[in-house]
Each structure stands twice: as C-alpha cells, then as structure tokens.
GROMACS .gro file of C-alpha atoms in nm:
model
  447
    1MET     CA    1  -8.200  -1.251   5.737
    2ARG     CA    2  -8.152  -1.574   5.934
    3SER     CA    3  -8.272  -1.782   5.634
    4ARG     CA    4  -8.026  -1.604   5.403
    5ASN     CA    5  -7.735  -1.678   5.641
    6ILE     CA    6  -7.840  -2.043   5.653
    7ALA     CA    7  -7.849  -2.048   5.271
    8TRP     CA    8  -7.491  -1.917   5.257
    9ILE     CA    9  -7.374  -2.177   5.506
   10ILE     CA   10  -7.549  -2.462   5.319
   11TRP     CA   11  -7.401  -2.341   4.989
   12HIS     CA   12  -7.051  -2.316   5.137
   13ASP     CA   13  -7.078  -2.661   5.297
   14LYS     CA   14  -7.174  -2.804   4.957
   15LEU     CA   15  -6.877  -2.628   4.805
   16LEU     CA   16  -6.640  -2.766   5.067
   17SER     CA   17  -6.782  -3.115   5.033
   18ARG     CA   18  -6.643  -3.129   4.676
   19PHE     CA   19  -6.291  -3.110   4.811
   20SER     CA   20  -6.083  -3.378   4.975
   21THR     CA   21  -5.802  -3.299   5.214
   22ILE     CA   22  -5.498  -3.239   4.999
   23LEU     CA   23  -5.234  -3.328   5.255
   24PRO     CA   24  -5.213  -3.627   5.487
   25ASP     CA   25  -5.274  -3.499   5.837
   26SER     CA   26  -4.936  -3.586   5.981
   27ALA     CA   27  -4.664  -3.388   6.154
   28ASP     CA   28  -4.400  -3.530   5.917
   29THR     CA   29  -4.585  -3.417   5.605
   30ARG     CA   30  -4.640  -3.070   5.744
   31GLN     CA   31  -4.274  -3.044   5.844
   32VAL     CA   32  -4.165  -3.140   5.491
   33LEU     CA   33  -4.394  -2.869   5.351
   34ARG     CA   34  -4.265  -2.620   5.605
   35ASP     CA   35  -3.904  -2.698   5.509
   36LEU     CA   36  -3.986  -2.658   5.138
   37ILE     CA   37  -4.144  -2.320   5.200
   38ASP     CA   38  -3.864  -2.208   5.432
   39GLN     CA   39  -3.599  -2.286   5.168
   40TYR     CA   40  -3.812  -2.122   4.900
   41MET     CA   41  -3.849  -1.799   5.097
   42GLN     CA   42  -3.471  -1.762   5.115
   43LYS     CA   43  -3.413  -1.779   4.740
   44LYS     CA   44  -3.352  -1.423   4.626
   45GLU     CA   45  -3.414  -1.495   4.258
   46LEU     CA   46  -3.764  -1.639   4.302
   47LEU     CA   47  -4.100  -1.462   4.316
   48TYR     CA   48  -4.145  -1.451   4.693
   49GLN     CA   49  -3.851  -1.214   4.722
   50THR     CA   50  -3.856  -1.044   4.381
   51TRP     CA   51  -4.231  -0.980   4.371
   52PHE     CA   52  -4.409  -1.051   4.699
   53THR     CA   53  -4.179  -0.893   4.958
   54HIS     CA   54  -3.969  -0.642   4.762
   55SER     CA   55  -4.197  -0.499   4.494
   56GLU     CA   56  -4.333  -0.149   4.540
   57GLU     CA   57  -4.529  -0.202   4.219
   58ARG     CA   58  -4.721  -0.488   4.381
   59LEU     CA   59  -4.827  -0.268   4.671
   60LYS     CA   60  -4.932   0.017   4.441
   61ALA     CA   61  -5.133  -0.223   4.226
   62PHE     CA   62  -5.393  -0.293   4.499
   63ASN     CA   63  -5.516   0.066   4.505
   64GLN     CA   64  -5.486   0.106   4.127
   65VAL     CA   65  -5.688  -0.209   4.057
   66ARG     CA   66  -5.956  -0.112   4.310
   67LYS     CA   67  -5.998   0.231   4.148
   68GLY     CA   68  -5.993   0.076   3.801
   69THR     CA   69  -6.256  -0.182   3.895
   70LYS     CA   70  -6.489   0.093   4.014
   71LYS     CA   71  -6.441   0.255   3.674
   72ILE     CA   72  -6.530  -0.076   3.502
   73ILE     CA   73  -6.856  -0.090   3.701
   74GLU     CA   74  -6.934   0.274   3.621
   75THR     CA   75  -6.872   0.245   3.246
   76ILE     CA   76  -7.076  -0.074   3.220
   77ARG     CA   77  -7.371   0.074   3.406
   78ASP     CA   78  -7.375   0.400   3.210
   79ALA     CA   79  -7.334   0.200   2.884
   80SER     CA   80  -7.002   0.364   2.790
   81PHE     CA   81  -6.807   0.038   2.825
   82LEU     CA   82  -6.625  -0.020   2.496
   83ARG     CA   83  -6.683  -0.306   2.251
   84ASP     CA   84  -6.320  -0.410   2.278
   85LEU     CA   85  -6.055  -0.437   2.547
   86HIS     CA   86  -5.841  -0.172   2.380
   87GLY     CA   87  -5.897   0.168   2.539
   88SER     CA   88  -6.144   0.036   2.797
   89ALA     CA   89  -6.141   0.068   3.176
   90LEU     CA   90  -6.082  -0.307   3.185
   91GLU     CA   91  -5.763  -0.266   2.982
   92THR     CA   92  -5.635  -0.008   3.233
   93VAL     CA   93  -5.682  -0.261   3.513
   94MET     CA   94  -5.522  -0.544   3.317
   95ASP     CA   95  -5.222  -0.329   3.223
   96VAL     CA   96  -5.156  -0.271   3.593
   97ILE     CA   97  -5.182  -0.643   3.667
   98ALA     CA   98  -4.980  -0.760   3.366
   99SER     CA   99  -4.698  -0.519   3.457
  100GLN     CA  100  -4.628  -0.723   3.770
  101GLU     CA  101  -4.360  -0.993   3.773
  102GLU     CA  102  -4.392  -1.294   3.542
  103ILE     CA  103  -4.666  -1.448   3.759
  104PHE     CA  104  -4.916  -1.217   3.582
  105LYS     CA  105  -4.735  -1.182   3.249
  106GLY     CA  106  -5.014  -1.330   3.034
  107ALA     CA  107  -5.308  -1.213   3.244
  108LYS     CA  108  -5.427  -0.957   2.989
  109HIS     CA  109  -5.461  -1.207   2.705
  110ALA     CA  110  -5.772  -1.372   2.853
  111PHE     CA  111  -5.966  -1.044   2.818
  112MET     CA  112  -5.862  -0.959   2.463
  113TRP     CA  113  -6.157  -0.961   2.224
  114LYS     CA  114  -6.133  -1.250   1.980
  115PRO     CA  115  -6.384  -1.160   1.707
  116LYS     CA  116  -6.382  -1.494   1.523
  117MET     CA  117  -6.491  -1.677   1.839
  118ARG     CA  118  -6.669  -1.373   1.987
  119ILE     CA  119  -6.507  -1.422   2.327
  120PRO     CA  120  -6.498  -1.321   2.602
  121ASP     CA  121  -6.864  -1.236   2.562
  122ILE     CA  122  -6.868  -0.919   2.773
  123TYR     CA  123  -6.819  -0.671   2.491
  124GLU     CA  124  -7.140  -0.729   2.293
  125ASN     CA  125  -7.381  -0.891   2.539
  126ARG     CA  126  -7.543  -0.634   2.767
  127GLU     CA  127  -7.675  -0.889   3.015
  128ASN     CA  128  -7.328  -1.040   3.053
  129GLN     CA  129  -7.175  -0.697   3.105
  130LEU     CA  130  -7.418  -0.618   3.385
  131ALA     CA  131  -7.352  -0.954   3.552
  132PHE     CA  132  -6.977  -0.884   3.531
  133ALA     CA  133  -7.023  -0.542   3.691
  134GLU     CA  134  -7.259  -0.676   3.958
  135MET     CA  135  -7.006  -0.938   4.067
  136PHE     CA  136  -6.738  -0.672   4.116
  137ASP     CA  137  -6.982  -0.441   4.294
  138GLN     CA  138  -7.085  -0.714   4.539
  139ILE     CA  139  -6.722  -0.789   4.625
  140LEU     CA  140  -6.629  -0.423   4.670
  141HIS     CA  141  -6.919  -0.363   4.909
  142THR     CA  142  -6.883  -0.649   5.155
  143ASN     CA  143  -6.630  -0.779   5.405
  144ASN     CA  144  -6.795  -1.121   5.419
  145ASP     CA  145  -6.597  -1.390   5.238
  146LEU     CA  146  -6.907  -1.604   5.181
  147LYS     CA  147  -7.085  -1.315   5.010
  148MET     CA  148  -6.780  -1.268   4.789
  149LEU     CA  149  -6.778  -1.634   4.691
  150MET     CA  150  -7.154  -1.621   4.630
  151ALA     CA  151  -7.102  -1.323   4.397
  152VAL     CA  152  -6.852  -1.521   4.191
  153ASN     CA  153  -7.082  -1.825   4.191
  154GLU     CA  154  -7.366  -1.605   4.064
  155LEU     CA  155  -7.145  -1.483   3.778
  156ASP     CA  156  -7.061  -1.845   3.695
  157LYS     CA  157  -7.434  -1.923   3.658
  158HIS     CA  158  -7.446  -1.690   3.358
  159LYS     CA  159  -7.201  -1.919   3.174
  160ILE     CA  160  -7.043  -1.629   2.992
  161LYS     CA  161  -6.855  -1.769   2.697
  162GLY     CA  162  -6.479  -1.716   2.729
  163LEU     CA  163  -6.498  -1.558   3.075
  164GLY     CA  164  -6.355  -1.797   3.331
  165PRO     CA  165  -6.132  -1.795   3.637
  166ALA     CA  166  -5.884  -1.557   3.473
  167VAL     CA  167  -6.109  -1.299   3.645
  168ALA     CA  168  -5.951  -1.421   3.972
  169ASN     CA  169  -5.636  -1.228   3.882
  170ILE     CA  170  -5.842  -0.910   3.926
  171LEU     CA  171  -6.016  -1.045   4.236
  172TYR     CA  172  -5.681  -1.113   4.403
  173PHE     CA  173  -5.596  -0.742   4.394
  174LEU     CA  174  -5.937  -0.661   4.543
  175GLU     CA  175  -5.930  -0.921   4.822
  176PRO     CA  176  -5.587  -1.090   4.848
  177THR     CA  177  -5.677  -1.302   5.152
  178ILE     CA  178  -5.994  -1.440   4.987
  179PHE     CA  179  -5.893  -1.496   4.624
  180CYS     CA  180  -5.572  -1.645   4.488
  181PRO     CA  181  -5.443  -1.568   4.138
  182PHE     CA  182  -5.513  -1.830   3.871
  183ASN     CA  183  -5.302  -1.931   3.573
  184THR     CA  184  -5.150  -2.237   3.407
  185LYS     CA  185  -4.829  -2.244   3.608
  186ILE     CA  186  -5.001  -2.196   3.944
  187VAL     CA  187  -5.232  -2.486   3.860
  188GLU     CA  188  -4.940  -2.702   3.745
  189GLY     CA  189  -4.746  -2.623   4.063
  190TYR     CA  190  -5.046  -2.710   4.278
  191ASN     CA  191  -5.105  -3.035   4.087
  192TYR     CA  192  -4.739  -3.136   4.120
  193LEU     CA  193  -4.731  -3.071   4.492
  194THR     CA  194  -5.066  -3.225   4.584
  195HIS     CA  195  -5.100  -3.489   4.308
  196SER     CA  196  -5.430  -3.324   4.214
  197LYS     CA  197  -5.591  -3.287   3.873
  198ILE     CA  198  -5.719  -2.930   3.880
  199ARG     CA  199  -5.808  -2.810   3.530
  200LEU     CA  200  -5.814  -2.467   3.373
  201GLY     CA  201  -6.121  -2.284   3.250
  202LYS     CA  202  -6.394  -2.362   3.503
  203TRP     CA  203  -6.490  -2.188   3.825
  204VAL     CA  204  -6.558  -2.518   4.000
  205ASP     CA  205  -6.189  -2.603   3.954
  206TYR     CA  206  -6.089  -2.259   4.073
  207PHE     CA  207  -6.287  -2.309   4.395
  208LYS     CA  208  -6.112  -2.643   4.449
  209LEU     CA  209  -5.777  -2.477   4.391
  210ARG     CA  210  -5.859  -2.185   4.619
  211ASP     CA  211  -5.958  -2.404   4.912
  212GLY     CA  212  -5.656  -2.626   4.855
  213VAL     CA  213  -5.424  -2.325   4.843
  214ILE     CA  214  -5.565  -2.194   5.170
  215GLU     CA  215  -5.516  -2.537   5.329
  216LEU     CA  216  -5.158  -2.551   5.198
  217ASN     CA  217  -5.094  -2.206   5.335
  218GLN     CA  218  -5.224  -2.302   5.678
  219ALA     CA  219  -5.029  -2.630   5.679
  220GLY     CA  220  -4.703  -2.456   5.589
  221GLY     CA  221  -4.757  -2.188   5.849
  222LEU     CA  222  -4.488  -1.953   5.715
  223PHE     CA  223  -4.658  -1.737   5.454
  224SER     CA  224  -4.896  -1.458   5.549
  225LYS     CA  225  -5.270  -1.479   5.481
  226ASP     CA  226  -5.216  -1.284   5.159
  227LEU     CA  227  -5.256  -1.564   4.905
  228GLY     CA  228  -5.008  -1.401   4.670
  229ALA     CA  229  -4.718  -1.556   4.862
  230VAL     CA  230  -4.833  -1.916   4.842
  231SER     CA  231  -4.944  -1.859   4.481
  232ALA     CA  232  -4.594  -1.735   4.395
  233PHE     CA  233  -4.458  -2.052   4.559
  234LEU     CA  234  -4.685  -2.268   4.344
  235PHE     CA  235  -4.607  -2.067   4.030
  236ASP     CA  236  -4.233  -2.118   4.076
  237ILE     CA  237  -4.289  -2.492   4.124
  238GLY     CA  238  -4.510  -2.506   3.813
  239LYS     CA  239  -4.259  -2.304   3.611
  240LEU     CA  240  -3.984  -2.541   3.734
  241ASN     CA  241  -3.799  -2.246   3.884
  242TYR     CA  242  -3.809  -2.425   4.220
  243VAL     CA  243  -3.741  -2.798   4.204
  244VAL     CA  244  -3.911  -3.025   4.455
  245ARG     CA  245  -3.949  -3.402   4.457
  246GLU     CA  246  -4.289  -3.383   4.288
  247ASN     CA  247  -4.169  -3.190   3.980
  248SER     CA  248  -3.815  -3.326   3.961
  249GLU     CA  249  -3.883  -3.577   3.680
  250VAL     CA  250  -4.048  -3.311   3.466
  251TYR     CA  251  -3.759  -3.076   3.543
  252ILE     CA  252  -3.504  -3.337   3.430
  253LYS     CA  253  -3.694  -3.398   3.104
  254THR     CA  254  -3.722  -3.024   3.041
  255GLU     CA  255  -3.358  -2.970   3.132
  256ASN     CA  256  -3.256  -3.247   2.893
  257LYS     CA  257  -3.454  -3.078   2.614
  258THR     CA  258  -3.295  -2.745   2.703
  259GLN     CA  259  -2.950  -2.902   2.708
  260LYS     CA  260  -3.018  -3.059   2.369
  261LYS     CA  261  -3.115  -2.717   2.230
  262ILE     CA  262  -2.797  -2.566   2.376
  263GLU     CA  263  -2.587  -2.845   2.226
  264GLU     CA  264  -2.760  -2.799   1.890
  265LYS     CA  265  -2.692  -2.426   1.910
  266LEU     CA  266  -2.326  -2.487   1.995
  267GLU     CA  267  -2.301  -2.743   1.715
  268ASN     CA  268  -2.459  -2.494   1.475
  269ASP     CA  269  -2.217  -2.222   1.589
  270GLU     CA  270  -1.929  -2.466   1.542
  271LEU     CA  271  -2.052  -2.545   1.190
  272LYS     CA  272  -2.076  -2.174   1.111
  273ASN     CA  273  -1.721  -2.121   1.235
  274LEU     CA  274  -1.607  -2.415   1.023
  275HIS     CA  275  -1.775  -2.258   0.719
  276TYR     CA  276  -1.588  -1.930   0.779
  277LYS     CA  277  -1.265  -2.125   0.833
  278ILE     CA  278  -1.296  -2.297   0.495
  279GLN     CA  279  -1.377  -1.966   0.323
  280TYR     CA  280  -1.073  -1.805   0.485
  281ILE     CA  281  -0.843  -2.094   0.385
  282LEU     CA  282  -0.962  -2.088   0.022
  283ALA     CA  283  -0.928  -1.711  -0.005
  284ASP     CA  284  -0.585  -1.716   0.158
  285ILE     CA  285  -0.463  -1.989  -0.079
  286GLY     CA  286  -0.593  -1.796  -0.381
  287ASN     CA  287  -0.424  -1.474  -0.272
  288ASN     CA  288  -0.093  -1.659  -0.227
  289ILE     CA  289  -0.082  -1.851  -0.557
  290GLY     CA  290  -0.129  -1.559  -0.793
  291TYR     CA  291  -0.502  -1.487  -0.784
  292ARG     CA  292  -0.728  -1.228  -0.623
  293SER     CA  293  -0.994  -1.383  -0.401
  294TRP     CA  294  -1.357  -1.288  -0.362
  295ILE     CA  295  -1.562  -1.394  -0.058
  296ALA     CA  296  -1.944  -1.384  -0.062
  297SER     CA  297  -2.055  -1.028   0.009
  298ASN     CA  298  -2.281  -1.127   0.298
  299ASP     CA  299  -1.982  -1.285   0.476
  300HIS     CA  300  -1.737  -0.993   0.454
  301ASN     CA  301  -1.795  -0.897   0.818
  302ARG     CA  302  -1.765  -1.253   0.950
  303HIS     CA  303  -1.450  -1.346   1.138
  304TYR     CA  304  -1.222  -1.647   1.161
  305GLN     CA  305  -0.969  -1.648   1.445
  306GLY     CA  306  -0.990  -1.270   1.469
  307ASN     CA  307  -0.946  -1.220   1.096
  308ARG     CA  308  -1.225  -1.035   0.914
  309LEU     CA  309  -1.312  -1.229   0.599
  310GLY     CA  310  -1.358  -0.908   0.403
  311ASP     CA  311  -0.990  -0.826   0.463
  312VAL     CA  312  -0.879  -1.127   0.254
  313SER     CA  313  -1.138  -1.053  -0.016
  314LEU     CA  314  -1.172  -0.806  -0.300
  315ALA     CA  315  -1.379  -0.515  -0.175
  316ARG     CA  316  -1.603  -0.537  -0.483
  317LEU     CA  317  -1.648  -0.766  -0.780
  318PRO     CA  318  -1.438  -0.687  -1.092
  319GLU     CA  319  -1.580  -0.503  -1.393
  320THR     CA  320  -1.597  -0.829  -1.588
  321ILE     CA  321  -1.870  -0.937  -1.347
  322ASN     CA  322  -2.042  -0.600  -1.317
  323ARG     CA  323  -2.112  -0.611  -1.691
  324LEU     CA  324  -2.326  -0.922  -1.646
  325PRO     CA  325  -2.708  -0.904  -1.608
  326ILE     CA  326  -2.809  -0.794  -1.259
  327HIS     CA  327  -2.961  -1.127  -1.156
  328ILE     CA  328  -2.635  -1.303  -1.248
  329ARG     CA  329  -2.430  -1.040  -1.061
  330GLU     CA  330  -2.641  -1.097  -0.750
  331THR     CA  331  -2.594  -1.474  -0.780
  332VAL     CA  332  -2.217  -1.442  -0.829
  333SER     CA  333  -2.183  -1.205  -0.532
  334LEU     CA  334  -2.313  -1.481  -0.303
  335ILE     CA  335  -2.078  -1.758  -0.421
  336ASP     CA  336  -1.864  -1.847  -0.120
  337VAL     CA  337  -1.521  -1.797  -0.281
  338ILE     CA  338  -1.405  -1.704  -0.633
  339TRP     CA  339  -1.047  -1.678  -0.759
  340PHE     CA  340  -0.993  -1.408  -1.023
  341SER     CA  341  -0.689  -1.374  -1.247
  342LYS     CA  342  -0.499  -1.046  -1.264
  343ASN     CA  343  -0.700  -0.953  -1.573
  344ASP     CA  344  -1.024  -1.009  -1.376
  345LEU     CA  345  -1.130  -1.341  -1.529
  346PRO     CA  346  -1.285  -1.598  -1.295
  347ILE     CA  347  -1.053  -1.899  -1.271
  348ALA     CA  348  -1.218  -2.107  -0.999
  349SER     CA  349  -1.528  -2.080  -0.787
  350PHE     CA  350  -1.604  -2.264  -0.463
  351GLU     CA  351  -1.925  -2.338  -0.278
  352VAL     CA  352  -1.878  -2.448   0.085
  353GLU     CA  353  -2.162  -2.684   0.174
  354LYS     CA  354  -2.122  -2.772   0.543
  355SER     CA  355  -2.495  -2.823   0.607
  356THR     CA  356  -2.698  -2.632   0.347
  357SER     CA  357  -2.840  -2.773   0.025
  358ILE     CA  358  -2.562  -2.894  -0.204
  359MET     CA  359  -2.792  -2.848  -0.502
  360SER     CA  360  -2.838  -2.474  -0.434
  361GLY     CA  361  -2.461  -2.419  -0.438
  362MET     CA  362  -2.423  -2.617  -0.759
  363ASN     CA  363  -2.706  -2.420  -0.920
  364ARG     CA  364  -2.533  -2.090  -0.836
  365MET     CA  365  -2.210  -2.205  -0.996
  366ASP     CA  366  -2.403  -2.351  -1.290
  367ASP     CA  367  -2.564  -2.010  -1.358
  368PHE     CA  368  -2.223  -1.845  -1.336
  369TYR     CA  369  -2.065  -2.102  -1.567
  370GLN     CA  370  -2.331  -2.058  -1.837
  371VAL     CA  371  -2.221  -1.697  -1.896
  372ASN     CA  372  -1.849  -1.764  -1.845
  373GLN     CA  373  -1.781  -2.081  -2.041
  374ASN     CA  374  -1.405  -2.058  -2.038
  375ASP     CA  375  -1.154  -2.254  -1.835
  376MET     CA  376  -1.318  -2.176  -1.501
  377MET     CA  377  -1.321  -2.468  -1.258
  378LEU     CA  378  -1.611  -2.529  -1.020
  379TYR     CA  379  -1.559  -2.687  -0.678
  380ILE     CA  380  -1.801  -2.810  -0.416
  381VAL     CA  381  -1.622  -2.814  -0.078
  382ALA     CA  382  -1.802  -3.036   0.172
  383PRO     CA  383  -1.754  -3.227   0.500
  384ASP     CA  384  -1.637  -3.586   0.462
  385HIS     CA  385  -1.971  -3.726   0.583
  386ARG     CA  386  -2.154  -3.552   0.295
  387GLU     CA  387  -1.948  -3.711   0.017
  388ASN     CA  388  -2.232  -3.942  -0.089
  389GLU     CA  389  -2.470  -3.645  -0.113
  390VAL     CA  390  -2.223  -3.464  -0.338
  391LEU     CA  391  -2.188  -3.769  -0.563
  392ALA     CA  392  -2.565  -3.804  -0.584
  393GLN     CA  393  -2.599  -3.441  -0.699
  394PHE     CA  394  -2.315  -3.476  -0.951
  395ASN     CA  395  -2.497  -3.771  -1.105
  396ARG     CA  396  -2.819  -3.582  -1.166
  397PRO     CA  397  -2.913  -3.589  -1.540
  398HIS     CA  398  -2.847  -3.215  -1.584
  399TYR     CA  399  -2.480  -3.255  -1.494
  400MET     CA  400  -2.430  -3.596  -1.654
  401ARG     CA  401  -2.563  -3.480  -1.992
  402ASN     CA  402  -2.378  -3.148  -1.996
  403HIS     CA  403  -2.035  -3.289  -2.073
  404ASP     CA  404  -1.857  -2.954  -2.080
  405LEU     CA  405  -1.993  -2.859  -1.737
  406HIS     CA  406  -1.936  -3.213  -1.610
  407ASP     CA  407  -1.568  -3.187  -1.707
  408HIS     CA  408  -1.521  -2.866  -1.512
  409ILE     CA  409  -1.679  -2.959  -1.182
  410ARG     CA  410  -1.495  -3.125  -0.891
  411TYR     CA  411  -1.534  -3.171  -0.519
  412ILE     CA  412  -1.296  -3.130  -0.226
  413LEU     CA  413  -1.346  -3.270   0.125
  414PHE     CA  414  -1.292  -3.049   0.430
  415LYS     CA  415  -1.036  -3.282   0.587
  416ASP     CA  416  -0.814  -3.288   0.278
  417LEU     CA  417  -0.824  -2.910   0.241
  418ILE     CA  418  -0.748  -2.838   0.607
  419GLU     CA  419  -0.465  -3.093   0.629
  420ASN     CA  420  -0.296  -2.968   0.310
  421TYR     CA  421  -0.372  -2.596   0.348
  422LEU     CA  422  -0.020  -2.475   0.431
  423SER     CA  423   0.151  -2.696   0.172
  424ILE     CA  424  -0.084  -2.583  -0.106
  425LYS     CA  425  -0.039  -2.221  -0.005
  426ARG     CA  426   0.341  -2.258  -0.004
  427PHE     CA  427   0.402  -2.465  -0.317
  428GLY     CA  428   0.106  -2.380  -0.539
  429LYS     CA  429   0.154  -2.181  -0.859
  430ASP     CA  430  -0.203  -2.195  -0.991
  431PHE     CA  431  -0.532  -2.380  -0.943
  432SER     CA  432  -0.382  -2.707  -1.071
  433ILE     CA  433  -0.234  -2.759  -0.724
  434LEU     CA  434  -0.587  -2.849  -0.611
  435ALA     CA  435  -0.577  -3.166  -0.822
  436ALA     CA  436  -0.397  -3.339  -0.537
  437ILE     CA  437  -0.701  -3.307  -0.310
  438SER     CA  438  -0.984  -3.298  -0.566
  439HIS     CA  439  -1.224  -3.570  -0.682
  440PHE     CA  440  -1.401  -3.623  -1.014
  441SER     CA  441  -1.778  -3.644  -1.020
  442ASP     CA  442  -1.757  -4.024  -0.999
  443GLY     CA  443  -1.561  -4.007  -0.672
  444ASN     CA  444  -1.219  -4.095  -0.812
  445PRO     CA  445  -0.925  -3.873  -0.713
  446VAL     CA  446  -0.811  -3.629  -0.982
  447LYS     CA  447  -0.446  -3.705  -0.912
   0.00000   0.00000   0.00000
C-alpha cells in the first residue's frame, strides 16, 4: 500500500512540474484579481448570479448526473449501451448538463456520434467503452483527489479517438471541487487572464487548466471551492461578457464588428424603407393623374409612413393581365409599380432598383413588353449613385438592337422623383409629365 501511495505522489509531482505559476506572487497582483472577482460577483446579469448562486437547476443537476453516470456504467458493463448517443444513458446525462445556463450550452455536441469520422469511439469499441465506464466507477468510489486524477489519466492512456476533456463537464457534476468544466470560452477566458496558451482537445492541457484554475481561485479568495464559480468567471471573460484589461482589445474589435453589422442592418432597413417610399410615390402619382396603380403583390402589406402600400394599389391585376400565360402573370404581379388605364391597359411600368440587380428588373419588364407591344412605357427608377449601372444595362446588345423596346425604356433617378413628386401629382394629366424627370438610354434628359 505504501508503494502505491508513493506512486501517486510521484505521478502528481510530475503533473505539477509541467505547470508554472500563473500569477506573480505579489500582494498587488492578488488585490487586482480580488477586485476583478468582487466586481464580477455583483453583476446580476452574469453567470455567477444567474447560474452559480441562483439556479435551482444547477443544484438538482448534481444528483441527476450522479444517478445518470451510474446508469452509464451499468449499461456499458451489461452490454446494453447503445451504438449512438440518441436514447442512451449518456444522452440523459448530457441533456441535464446542456440544460444549464449558456456555460454548458454546447456540451452535448462532443458526445454525438459522427459516423463519417467514427467519433467519439465509445459506441463501437468495446474496450473503449469499458475504459470509459471504469474511469467513472473509480471516481464515484473514492474521496481521494489523486485517485480521481489517476482514473482520468488512465482513460487518457487509451487514446480514445474523439473523446477528450469534454468529459470534464460530466466530472464537474460528480466532483465540483476536483474538476472544473472545460470548453472553448473557459479556455479563452483563462488564456486572456493569465497570458497562457492552453489548447483544446488534450487531457494534458486540461490538467494545466485545472491546476491554474485552482490557483486562481485560491489567489482571488472570494469564490468557494466549487470550481463552477471561477469557471463561470472565466467563461464570462472568454465570452467577452465581462471586460477586463486582458480581453479589452478583443472586445473592442468584436464590438466594432457588431456595430458594423448593426449599421449595415440599419442601412439595409433604410434602403427598404426608401424602396417602399418610391413605390408609394409612384402609385400615388398614378392614381392622381388618371390611372389605376398596381403595386407588386408581395409588397401589399408593406408600409410607408403608416400607409399600407396595398391601400394605394389595385387589389388584383385586371382581366387583361389574367388572360396572359401563367408564367407571365406571375412575372407581372412582381413588377414594383404598373399604371393601368381605365380600360385596363398597361400604360407604364416601373422597377425600383435601390440595391438589387438592375438586369433582373429590366428582364421582368422586357417579358411583359413582349406580350404587350403597345404604347406602354418602361421605367427603371434608381438611386443617383447607380446611374452608371443603369446606363451599362441599357447599352447591352439585347436592348440596343431591339429598337422598338429601346425607344420605350427610360430611367428616373430617386432624387428627381422625390423632389418633384408633389408637382407631378398636382399638374400631371398623363404619363408624359414624367418626361421632365426622365432620361433616355444614353443618359440625356427626355425634356
């Protein structure tokens, strides 16, 4: 027995010799850490308060995971352990763990069977299954932390493909003062705070992390011995939920990216609103100069300044359109705005191209024009900065060679339409009023 105890001590000393002290041994450094932890513990929105101190689910999970782990051991040993995570005793345990706060959100994924890579290799390999069960059994039947660590080290010797320190998320719920949870954000938080380079995937790195976490916990002196608290602290640092000096630069970069996404979203929303504004203006002009306006069917429930676009549009396309082949009807129904005469003939159609492909809008009107070759005018309505794109499309061979089509197509710029909206609406008698703000396909003003 004495020789076995000596073996444990030698093994543990070797393990500890891999690690360097993570914090300078100074009162100032420890006070800084203590202040960081003290401020962290007071933040109601972070994991220490939401999960560690005020979660009944966390407390229930310890007993549930212990019972579930015993079931894992039992099913492995009696050979009833399933060939997949789904429906297994292991899944029951991982469901309990993954239902905790976001610190364990992705914990289950590591144990999902990935058939193409055949990992983790505990579903088909009997020897690996037994080693997995033996490790749990050893931990459940000892109070000696060295024996627990030896059990994990023994499992590591089997080099089970795809089975790494993610197992520590189960071990935490079995022995929370011995094992800390392990995931990407905890590792990142630890690396930020200690300037370490702990990696994912290997038990040797987990052991380094574990000893470092315990040292951090002791240096801070405010968390309990339950390693869930200090792990939550590290997770929130890694997730950038709690900003400290060591992760501030990363936070700023991430925040800048987030801000850029928000600005892009706002810009996109603004563009959408501008699109609806132009549709509304065109429909309103048409309705006031003797025509009946149609707005694309998929935009009827959009709003501009509280006005539903469908309320300034025909409820359905006229019979003259419904007699067309179905694929043409579908195309016509999606044209942004069409002006119909009182006898249901299309007089002018408009495609609003704020950011989408100008060519797609022109193609829709082209299809419509081919079956309605009368005096219908076709207008591309675009932002001022897209004028060159419009001209480039107008000068494609298809439009240049089709003289009849070429003579019926024009473009209008947003600025001109918006500035002259009320005047056109007031003084217009028919579509010819648009000549004042329209351009030929070569860019020259119509009038």
